[in-house]
mmCIF file of C-alpha atoms in Angstrom:
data_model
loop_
_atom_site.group_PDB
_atom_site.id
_atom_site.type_symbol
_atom_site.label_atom_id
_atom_site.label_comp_id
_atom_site.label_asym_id
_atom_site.label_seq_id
_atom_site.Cartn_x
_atom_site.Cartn_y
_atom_site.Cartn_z
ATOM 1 C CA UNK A 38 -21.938 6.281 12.511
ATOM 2 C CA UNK A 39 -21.841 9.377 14.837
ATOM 3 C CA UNK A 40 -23.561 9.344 17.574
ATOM 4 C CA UNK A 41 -24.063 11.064 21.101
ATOM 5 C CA UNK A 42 -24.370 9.362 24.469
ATOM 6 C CA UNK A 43 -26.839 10.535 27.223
ATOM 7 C CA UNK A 44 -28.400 9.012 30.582
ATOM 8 C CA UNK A 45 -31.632 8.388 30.406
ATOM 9 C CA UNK A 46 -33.972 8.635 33.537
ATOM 10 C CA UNK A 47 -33.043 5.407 34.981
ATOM 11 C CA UNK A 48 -29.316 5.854 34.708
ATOM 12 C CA UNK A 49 -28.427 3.784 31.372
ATOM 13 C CA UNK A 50 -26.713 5.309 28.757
ATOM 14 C CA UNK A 51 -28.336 5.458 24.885
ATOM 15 C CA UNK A 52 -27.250 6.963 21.515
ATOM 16 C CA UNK A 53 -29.275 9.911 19.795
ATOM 17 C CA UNK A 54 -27.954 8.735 15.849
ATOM 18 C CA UNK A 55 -26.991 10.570 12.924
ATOM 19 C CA UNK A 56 -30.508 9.184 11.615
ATOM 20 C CA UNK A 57 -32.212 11.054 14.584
ATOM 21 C CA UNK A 58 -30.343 14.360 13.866
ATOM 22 C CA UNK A 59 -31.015 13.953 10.029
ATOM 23 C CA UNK A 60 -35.042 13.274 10.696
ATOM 24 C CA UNK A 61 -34.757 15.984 13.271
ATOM 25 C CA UNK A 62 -33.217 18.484 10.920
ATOM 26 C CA UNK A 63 -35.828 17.343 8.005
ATOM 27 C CA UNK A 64 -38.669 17.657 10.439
ATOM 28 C CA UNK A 65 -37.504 21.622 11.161
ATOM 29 C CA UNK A 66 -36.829 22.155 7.810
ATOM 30 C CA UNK A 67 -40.089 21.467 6.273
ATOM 31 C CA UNK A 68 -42.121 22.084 9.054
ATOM 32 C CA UNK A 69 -44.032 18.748 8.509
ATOM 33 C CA UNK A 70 -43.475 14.993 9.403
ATOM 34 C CA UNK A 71 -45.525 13.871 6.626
ATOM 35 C CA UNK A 72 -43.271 16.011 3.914
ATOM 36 C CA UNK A 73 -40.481 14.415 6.289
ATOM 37 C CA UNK A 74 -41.217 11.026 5.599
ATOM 38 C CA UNK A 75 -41.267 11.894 1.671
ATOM 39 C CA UNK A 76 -38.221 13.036 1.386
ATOM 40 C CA UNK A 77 -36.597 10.593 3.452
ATOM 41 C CA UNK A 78 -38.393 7.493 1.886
ATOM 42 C CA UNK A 79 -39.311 6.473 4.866
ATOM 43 C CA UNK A 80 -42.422 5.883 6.999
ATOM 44 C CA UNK A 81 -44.207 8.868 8.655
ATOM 45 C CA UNK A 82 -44.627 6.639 12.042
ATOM 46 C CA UNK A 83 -40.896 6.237 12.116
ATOM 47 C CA UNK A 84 -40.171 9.731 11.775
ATOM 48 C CA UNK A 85 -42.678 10.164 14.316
ATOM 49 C CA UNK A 86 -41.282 7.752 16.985
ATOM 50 C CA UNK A 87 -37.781 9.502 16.491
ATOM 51 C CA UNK A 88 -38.512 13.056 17.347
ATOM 52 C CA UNK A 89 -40.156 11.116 20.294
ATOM 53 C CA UNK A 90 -37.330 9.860 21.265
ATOM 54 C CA UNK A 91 -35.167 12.674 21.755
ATOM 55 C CA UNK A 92 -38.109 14.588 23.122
ATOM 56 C CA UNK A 93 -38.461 11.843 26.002
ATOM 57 C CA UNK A 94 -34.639 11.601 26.600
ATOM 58 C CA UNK A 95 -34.006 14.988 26.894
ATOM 59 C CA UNK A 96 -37.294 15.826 28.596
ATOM 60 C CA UNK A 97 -37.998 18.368 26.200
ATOM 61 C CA UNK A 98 -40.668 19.979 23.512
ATOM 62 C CA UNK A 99 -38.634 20.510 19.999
ATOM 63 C CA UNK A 100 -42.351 21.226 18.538
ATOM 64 C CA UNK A 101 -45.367 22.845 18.594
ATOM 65 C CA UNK A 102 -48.776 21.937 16.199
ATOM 66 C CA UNK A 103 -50.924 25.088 15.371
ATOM 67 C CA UNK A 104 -52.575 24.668 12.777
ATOM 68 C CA UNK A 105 -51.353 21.625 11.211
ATOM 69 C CA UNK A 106 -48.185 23.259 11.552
ATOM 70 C CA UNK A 107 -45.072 22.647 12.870
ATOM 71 C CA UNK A 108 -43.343 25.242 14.974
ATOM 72 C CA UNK A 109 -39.725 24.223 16.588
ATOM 73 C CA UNK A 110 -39.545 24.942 19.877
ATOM 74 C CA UNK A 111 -36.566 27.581 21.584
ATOM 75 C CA UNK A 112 -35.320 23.714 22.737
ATOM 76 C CA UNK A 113 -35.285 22.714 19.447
ATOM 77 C CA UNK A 114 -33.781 25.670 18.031
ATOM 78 C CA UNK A 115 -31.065 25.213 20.426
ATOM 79 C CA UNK A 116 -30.657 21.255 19.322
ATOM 80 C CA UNK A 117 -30.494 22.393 15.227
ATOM 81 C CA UNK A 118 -27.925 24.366 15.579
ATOM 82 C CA UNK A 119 -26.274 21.794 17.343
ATOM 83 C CA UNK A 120 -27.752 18.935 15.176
ATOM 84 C CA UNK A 121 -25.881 21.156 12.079
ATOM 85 C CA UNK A 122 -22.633 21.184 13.090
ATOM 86 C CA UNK A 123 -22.769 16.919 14.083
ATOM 87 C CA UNK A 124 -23.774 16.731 10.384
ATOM 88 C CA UNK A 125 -21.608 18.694 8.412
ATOM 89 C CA UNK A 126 -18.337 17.388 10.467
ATOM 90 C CA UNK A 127 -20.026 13.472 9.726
ATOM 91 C CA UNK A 128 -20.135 15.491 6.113
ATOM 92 C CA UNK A 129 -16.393 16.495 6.766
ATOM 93 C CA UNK A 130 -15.397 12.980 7.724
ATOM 94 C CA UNK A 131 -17.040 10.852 5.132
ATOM 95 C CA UNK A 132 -15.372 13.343 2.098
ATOM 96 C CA UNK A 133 -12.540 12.510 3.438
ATOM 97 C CA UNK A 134 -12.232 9.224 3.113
ATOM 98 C CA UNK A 135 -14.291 8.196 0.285
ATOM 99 C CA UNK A 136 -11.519 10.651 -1.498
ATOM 100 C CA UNK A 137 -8.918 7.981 -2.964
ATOM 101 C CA UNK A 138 -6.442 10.657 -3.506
ATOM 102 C CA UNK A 139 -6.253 12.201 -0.431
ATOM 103 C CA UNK A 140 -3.923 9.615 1.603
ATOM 104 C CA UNK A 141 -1.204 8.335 -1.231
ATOM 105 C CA UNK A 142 -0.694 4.506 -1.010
ATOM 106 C CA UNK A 143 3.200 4.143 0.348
ATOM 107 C CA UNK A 144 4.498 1.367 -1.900
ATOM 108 C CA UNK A 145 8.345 0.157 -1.346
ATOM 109 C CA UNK A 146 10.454 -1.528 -3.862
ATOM 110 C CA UNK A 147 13.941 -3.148 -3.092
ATOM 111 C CA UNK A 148 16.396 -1.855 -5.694
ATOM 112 C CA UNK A 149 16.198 -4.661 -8.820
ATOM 113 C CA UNK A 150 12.539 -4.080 -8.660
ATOM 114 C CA UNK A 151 12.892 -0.001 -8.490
ATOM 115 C CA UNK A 152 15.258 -0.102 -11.710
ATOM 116 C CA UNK A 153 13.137 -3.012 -13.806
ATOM 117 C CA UNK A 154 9.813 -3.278 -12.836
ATOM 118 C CA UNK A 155 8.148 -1.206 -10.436
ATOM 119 C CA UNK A 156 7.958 2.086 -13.195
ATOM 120 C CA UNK A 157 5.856 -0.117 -15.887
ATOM 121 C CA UNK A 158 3.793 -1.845 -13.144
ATOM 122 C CA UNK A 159 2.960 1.530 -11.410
ATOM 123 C CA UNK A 160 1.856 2.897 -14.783
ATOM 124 C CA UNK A 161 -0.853 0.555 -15.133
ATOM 125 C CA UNK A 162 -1.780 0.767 -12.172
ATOM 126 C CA UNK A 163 -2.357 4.449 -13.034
ATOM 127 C CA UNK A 164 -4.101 3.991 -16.199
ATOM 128 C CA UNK A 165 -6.351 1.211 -14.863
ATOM 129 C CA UNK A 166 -7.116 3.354 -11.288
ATOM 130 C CA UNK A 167 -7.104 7.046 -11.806
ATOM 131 C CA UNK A 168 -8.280 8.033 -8.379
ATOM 132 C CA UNK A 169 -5.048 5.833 -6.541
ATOM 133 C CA UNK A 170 -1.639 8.199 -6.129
ATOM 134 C CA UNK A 171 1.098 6.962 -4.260
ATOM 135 C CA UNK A 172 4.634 7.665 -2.738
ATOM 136 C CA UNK A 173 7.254 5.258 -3.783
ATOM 137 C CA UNK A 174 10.945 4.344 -1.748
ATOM 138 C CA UNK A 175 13.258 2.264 -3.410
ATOM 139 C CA UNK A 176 16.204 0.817 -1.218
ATOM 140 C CA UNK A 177 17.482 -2.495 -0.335
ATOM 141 C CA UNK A 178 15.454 -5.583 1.171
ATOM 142 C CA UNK A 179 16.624 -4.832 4.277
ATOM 143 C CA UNK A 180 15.824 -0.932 4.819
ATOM 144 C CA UNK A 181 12.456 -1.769 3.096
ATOM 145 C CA UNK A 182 11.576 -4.983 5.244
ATOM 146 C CA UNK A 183 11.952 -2.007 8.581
ATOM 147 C CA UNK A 184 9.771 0.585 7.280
ATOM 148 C CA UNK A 185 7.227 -2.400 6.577
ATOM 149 C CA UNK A 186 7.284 -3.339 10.388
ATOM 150 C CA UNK A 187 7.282 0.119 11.433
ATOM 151 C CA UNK A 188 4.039 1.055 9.007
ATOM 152 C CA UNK A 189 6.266 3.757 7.160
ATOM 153 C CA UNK A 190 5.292 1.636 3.853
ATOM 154 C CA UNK A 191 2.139 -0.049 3.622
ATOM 155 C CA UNK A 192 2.773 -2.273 1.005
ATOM 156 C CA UNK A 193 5.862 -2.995 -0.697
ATOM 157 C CA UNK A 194 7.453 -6.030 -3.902
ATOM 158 C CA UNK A 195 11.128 -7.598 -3.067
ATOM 159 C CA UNK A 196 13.561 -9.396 -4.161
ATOM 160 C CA UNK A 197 15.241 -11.564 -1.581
ATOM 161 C CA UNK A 198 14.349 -13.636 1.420
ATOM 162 C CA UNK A 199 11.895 -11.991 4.106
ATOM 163 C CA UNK A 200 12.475 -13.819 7.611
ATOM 164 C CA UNK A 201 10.275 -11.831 9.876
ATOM 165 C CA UNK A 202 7.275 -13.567 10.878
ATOM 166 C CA UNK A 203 5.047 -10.506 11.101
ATOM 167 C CA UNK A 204 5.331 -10.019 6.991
ATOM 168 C CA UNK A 205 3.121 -12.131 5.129
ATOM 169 C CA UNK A 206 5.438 -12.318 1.717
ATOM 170 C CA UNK A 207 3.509 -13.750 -1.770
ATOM 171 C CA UNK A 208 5.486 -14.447 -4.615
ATOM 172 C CA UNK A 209 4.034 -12.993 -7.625
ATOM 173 C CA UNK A 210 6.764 -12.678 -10.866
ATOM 174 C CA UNK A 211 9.418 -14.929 -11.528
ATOM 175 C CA UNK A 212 13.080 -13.454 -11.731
ATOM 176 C CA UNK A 213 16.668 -15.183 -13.001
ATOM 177 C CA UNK A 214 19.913 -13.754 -11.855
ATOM 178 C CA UNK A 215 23.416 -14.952 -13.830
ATOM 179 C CA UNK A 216 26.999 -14.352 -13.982
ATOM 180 C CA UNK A 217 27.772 -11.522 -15.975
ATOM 181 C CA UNK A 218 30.951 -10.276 -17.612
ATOM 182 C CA UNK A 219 31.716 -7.712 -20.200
ATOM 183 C CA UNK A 220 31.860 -8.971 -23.832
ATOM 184 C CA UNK A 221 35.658 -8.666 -24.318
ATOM 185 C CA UNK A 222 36.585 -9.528 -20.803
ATOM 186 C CA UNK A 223 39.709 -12.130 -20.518
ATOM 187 C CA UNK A 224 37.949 -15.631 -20.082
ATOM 188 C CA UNK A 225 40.528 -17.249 -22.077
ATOM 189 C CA UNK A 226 37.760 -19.325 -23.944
ATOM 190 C CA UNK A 227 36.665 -20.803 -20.981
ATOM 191 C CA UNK A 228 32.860 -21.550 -21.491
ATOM 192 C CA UNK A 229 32.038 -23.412 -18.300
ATOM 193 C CA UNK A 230 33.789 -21.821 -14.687
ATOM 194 C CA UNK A 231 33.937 -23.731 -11.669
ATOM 195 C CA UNK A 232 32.780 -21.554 -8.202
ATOM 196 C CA UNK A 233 36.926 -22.334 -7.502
ATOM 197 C CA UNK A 234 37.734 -20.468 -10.954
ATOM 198 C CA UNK A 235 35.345 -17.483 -10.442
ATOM 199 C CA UNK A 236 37.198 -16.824 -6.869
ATOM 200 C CA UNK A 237 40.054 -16.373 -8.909
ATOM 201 C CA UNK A 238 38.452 -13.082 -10.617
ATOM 202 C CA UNK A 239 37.779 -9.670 -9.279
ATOM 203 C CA UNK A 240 33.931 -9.839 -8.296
ATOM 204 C CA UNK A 241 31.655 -6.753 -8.120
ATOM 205 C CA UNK A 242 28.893 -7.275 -5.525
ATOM 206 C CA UNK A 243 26.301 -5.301 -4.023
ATOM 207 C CA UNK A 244 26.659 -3.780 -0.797
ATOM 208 C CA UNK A 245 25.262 -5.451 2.728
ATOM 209 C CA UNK A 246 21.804 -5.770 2.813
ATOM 210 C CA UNK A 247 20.908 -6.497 -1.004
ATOM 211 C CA UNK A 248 18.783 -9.513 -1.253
ATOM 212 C CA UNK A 249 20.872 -10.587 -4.696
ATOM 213 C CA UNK A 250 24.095 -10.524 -2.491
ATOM 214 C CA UNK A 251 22.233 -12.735 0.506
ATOM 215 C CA UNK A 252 21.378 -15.148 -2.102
ATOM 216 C CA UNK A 253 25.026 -15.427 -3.226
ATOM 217 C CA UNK A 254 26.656 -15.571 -0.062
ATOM 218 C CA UNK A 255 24.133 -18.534 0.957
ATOM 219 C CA UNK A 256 24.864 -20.328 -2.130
ATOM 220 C CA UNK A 257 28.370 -20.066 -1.591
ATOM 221 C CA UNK A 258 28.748 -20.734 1.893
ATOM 222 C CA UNK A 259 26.958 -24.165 0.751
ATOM 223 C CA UNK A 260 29.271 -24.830 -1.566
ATOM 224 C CA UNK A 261 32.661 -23.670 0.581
ATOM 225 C CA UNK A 262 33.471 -20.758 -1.294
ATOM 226 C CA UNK A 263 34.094 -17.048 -0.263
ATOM 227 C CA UNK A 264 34.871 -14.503 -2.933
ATOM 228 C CA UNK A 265 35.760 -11.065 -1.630
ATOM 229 C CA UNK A 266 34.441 -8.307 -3.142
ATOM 230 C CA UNK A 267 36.934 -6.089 -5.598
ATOM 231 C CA UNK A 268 33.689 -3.858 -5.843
ATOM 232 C CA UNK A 269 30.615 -3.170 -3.310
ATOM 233 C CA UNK A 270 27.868 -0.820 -5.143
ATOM 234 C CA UNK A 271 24.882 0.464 -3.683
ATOM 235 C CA UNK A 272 23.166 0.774 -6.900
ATOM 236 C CA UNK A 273 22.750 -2.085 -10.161
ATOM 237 C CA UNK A 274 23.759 1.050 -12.173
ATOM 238 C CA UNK A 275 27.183 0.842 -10.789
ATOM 239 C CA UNK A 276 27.516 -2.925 -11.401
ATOM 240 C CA UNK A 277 26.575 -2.961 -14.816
ATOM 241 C CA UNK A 278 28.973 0.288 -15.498
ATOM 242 C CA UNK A 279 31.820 -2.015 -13.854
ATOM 243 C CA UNK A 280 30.896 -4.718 -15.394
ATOM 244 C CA UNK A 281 30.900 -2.984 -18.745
ATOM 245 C CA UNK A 282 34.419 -1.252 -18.387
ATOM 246 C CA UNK A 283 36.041 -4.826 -17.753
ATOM 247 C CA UNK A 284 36.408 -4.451 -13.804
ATOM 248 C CA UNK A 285 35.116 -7.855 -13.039
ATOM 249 C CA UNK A 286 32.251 -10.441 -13.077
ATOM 250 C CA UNK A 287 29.285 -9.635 -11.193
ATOM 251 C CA UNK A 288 25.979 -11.631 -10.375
ATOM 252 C CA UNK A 289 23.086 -9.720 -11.850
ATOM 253 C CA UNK A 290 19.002 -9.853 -12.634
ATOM 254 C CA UNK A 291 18.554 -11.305 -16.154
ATOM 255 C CA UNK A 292 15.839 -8.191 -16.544
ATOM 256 C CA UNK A 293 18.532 -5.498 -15.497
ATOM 257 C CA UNK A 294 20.848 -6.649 -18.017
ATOM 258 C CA UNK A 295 18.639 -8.292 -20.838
ATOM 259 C CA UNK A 296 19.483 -4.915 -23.551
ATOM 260 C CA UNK A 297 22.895 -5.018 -23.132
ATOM 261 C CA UNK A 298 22.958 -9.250 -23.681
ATOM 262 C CA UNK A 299 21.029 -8.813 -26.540
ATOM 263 C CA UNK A 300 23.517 -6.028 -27.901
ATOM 264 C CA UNK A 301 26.440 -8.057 -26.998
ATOM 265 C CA UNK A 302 28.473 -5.382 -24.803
ATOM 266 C CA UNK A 303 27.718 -7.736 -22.038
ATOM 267 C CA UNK A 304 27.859 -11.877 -21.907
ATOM 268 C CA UNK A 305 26.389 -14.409 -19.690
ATOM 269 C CA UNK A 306 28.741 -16.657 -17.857
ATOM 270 C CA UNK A 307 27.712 -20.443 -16.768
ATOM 271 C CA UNK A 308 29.086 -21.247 -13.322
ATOM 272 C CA UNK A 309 29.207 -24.648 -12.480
ATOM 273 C CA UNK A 310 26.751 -25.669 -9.612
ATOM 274 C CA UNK A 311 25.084 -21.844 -9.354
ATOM 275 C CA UNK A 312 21.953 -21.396 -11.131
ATOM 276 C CA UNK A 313 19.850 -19.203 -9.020
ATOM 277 C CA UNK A 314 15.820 -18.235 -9.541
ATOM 278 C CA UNK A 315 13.527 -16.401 -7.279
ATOM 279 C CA UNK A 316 10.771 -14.688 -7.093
ATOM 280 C CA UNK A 317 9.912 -11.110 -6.718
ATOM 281 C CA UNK A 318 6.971 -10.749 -3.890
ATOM 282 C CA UNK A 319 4.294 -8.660 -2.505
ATOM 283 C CA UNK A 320 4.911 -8.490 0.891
ATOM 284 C CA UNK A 321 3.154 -6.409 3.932
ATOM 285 C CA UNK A 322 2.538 -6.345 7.987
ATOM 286 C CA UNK A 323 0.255 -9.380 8.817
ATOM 287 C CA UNK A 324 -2.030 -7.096 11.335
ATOM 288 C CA UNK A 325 -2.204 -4.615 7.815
ATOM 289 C CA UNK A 326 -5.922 -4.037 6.909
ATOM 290 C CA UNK A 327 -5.899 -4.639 3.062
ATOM 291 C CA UNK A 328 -8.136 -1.281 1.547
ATOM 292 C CA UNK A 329 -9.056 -1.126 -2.213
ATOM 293 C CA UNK A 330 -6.078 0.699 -2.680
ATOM 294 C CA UNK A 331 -3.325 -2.238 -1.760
ATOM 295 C CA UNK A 332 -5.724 -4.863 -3.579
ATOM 296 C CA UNK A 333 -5.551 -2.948 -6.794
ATOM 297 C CA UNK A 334 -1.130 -2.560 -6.323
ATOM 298 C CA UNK A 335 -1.515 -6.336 -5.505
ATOM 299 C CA UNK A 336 -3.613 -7.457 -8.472
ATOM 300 C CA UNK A 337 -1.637 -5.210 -10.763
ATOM 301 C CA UNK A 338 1.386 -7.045 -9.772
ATOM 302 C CA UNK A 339 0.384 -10.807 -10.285
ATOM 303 C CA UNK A 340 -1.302 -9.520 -13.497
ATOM 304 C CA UNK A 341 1.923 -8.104 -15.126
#
C-alpha cells in the first residue's frame, strides 16, 4: 500500500492511504459523496469520514456545498493533482509486477542436466505456464552452486553433492551413471573388471568441478584406487565422442548415453564394487522467497 506520512497537531505521525486518495479523487470527480459511495461499493458515511480526515490533518477545506453541490476547493485542487500522480505511479508499480514476463525466472542446470533433461522439462513448463520466461546457464555443480549463493540464479536442478548449508537441495528424478566403452573397444572378453583392471585403461573424465567426477573420485578413494585421467572434457559431448572413437572408458549418465546403447556403437561395462545412483535435485538459497514462478519450475520437475 502507498501511503504518505504527516504530523498531526499533537506531534504523532499518521498515513493519508491510497484508499483516502482514491475516495478523494472519486469525491472530485463526481462532485458528490453519495455518487462516491456508489461507485466505490462502499458506505456514504465512510467516504464521508475520509475526506474528514485529510481535511482535519491538513487543516484544510478540499470542498465547498452550494447547492447540493460539491465544489473542490483551490486546496483541494492543489491535493488532486498531487493525489494523481500517487495513483498512477501505485498504477505503475502494481503493472509491473503482476506482469509474469517482465522479470525472467534465472534457472541453472549443471551440465548432465543441460544436455538430457532440462530442454524437455523447460518445454512443459512453457506449455503448461505461458506467462513464465526464463534465462537458463548451464555449467558445472560447482560454478552453478556460486551463482546460487550470490542470487545470480534463483533456482537451479544438479547433479552432484551440494555441501553448503545455505542451499536447501530436494531430490526430485532419479539418475544411473555406468562404465562406458565403445562397442569394439579391446576388452579381451572380459565381462566383469575389477576397479584394479580399469586403472589399467586410459580413462576419460570430466574436468574439476563436475559432480559425476566428485562422485568417482569419492568412490575410489574408498576403495584405494586412483586412475589418472588420459582425457579431462568440459563437456559430455566430448566424452561420448572419445568414448566412441576407442580413446578409453569413461563413467557416464545412463540418460546421456541411452541412444547410442540401444544402437550398439557404445557398451556398458560392469565394474566390480562401483555401481553408482543419484539423484538430480532442485536446489536454491534457504533465505530465497519461493514466488509462483519457482513453484511452477519446481512442480514441473518432480512431475516429469
Amino acid at each position: 500500500m502507498i501511503s504518505i506520512g504527516f504530523s498531526n497537531s499533537t506531534g504523532g505521525l499518521k498515513m493519508i492511504t491510497r484508499k483516502h486518495l482514491a475516495i478523494f479523487k472519486t469525491v472530485a470527480k463526481t462532485k458528490s459523496m453519495s455518487k462516491a459511495a456508489k461507485l466505490l461499493y462502499i458506505s456514504q458515511p465512510t467516504i464521508s469520514q475520509k475526506i474528514q480526515e485529510i481535511e482535519d490533518e491538513y487543516q484544510v477545506k478540499l470542498f465547498e456545498r452550494y447547492s447540493k453541490t460539491l465544489f473542490i476547493s483551490e486546496e483541494g485542487q492543489t491535493l488532486l493533482v498531487k493525489a494523481n500522480q500517487i495513483l498512477n505511479l501505485y498504477d505503475e508499480i502494481e503493472h509491473i509486477f503482476t506482469k509474469t514476463k517482465q522479470f525472467p525466472l534465472k534457472i541453472g542446470a549443471t551440465l548432465t542436466i543441460g544436455s538430457t533433461l532440462i530442454s524437455p522439462i523447460l518445454k512443459k513448463l512453457k506449455d503448461k505456464y505461458q506467462d513464465i520466461t526464463f534465462q537458463v546457464y548451464i555449467d558445472n555443480t560447482n560454478v552453478i552452486e556460486e551463482k546460487l549463493l550470490n542470487n545470480t540464479l534463483d533456482i537451479a536442478l544438479v547433479e552432484g553433492t551440494i555441501i553448503n548449508q545455505d542451499l536447501i537441495v530436494e531430490p526430485v528424478i532419479k539418475d544411473r551413471v555406468v562404465f562406458v566403452c565403445a562397442q569394439d573397444y579391446p576388452l579381451n572378453n572380459v565381462k566383469v573388471m575389477s576397479l584394479t583392471e580399469l586403472s589399467l585403461h586410459p580413462f576419460i573424465d570430466r574436468e574439476q568441478g563436475s559432480g559425476t567426477r566428485n562422485q568417482l573420485d569419492e568412490c575410489l578413494k574408498n576403495n584405494n584406487i586412483f586412475l589418472e585421467p588420459a582425457w579431462q572434457c568440459h563437456s559430455w559431448e566430448s566424452v561420448k565422442q572419445a568414448v566412441l572413437n576407442g580413446h578409453g572408458i569413461a563413467l557416464m549418465p545412463m540418460k546421456i548415453i541411452e541412444n547410442e546403447v540401444i544402437e550398439k556403437s557404445i557398451q556398458v561395462i560392469n565394474v566390480n564394487n562401483i555401481s553408482i545412483e543419484r539423484d538430480f535435485s532442485i536446489c536454491y538459497h534457504k533465505n530465497k522467497s519461493i514466488n509462483k514462478k519457482m513453484q511452477a519450475f519446481i512442480k514441473t520437475c518432480k512431475n516429469y
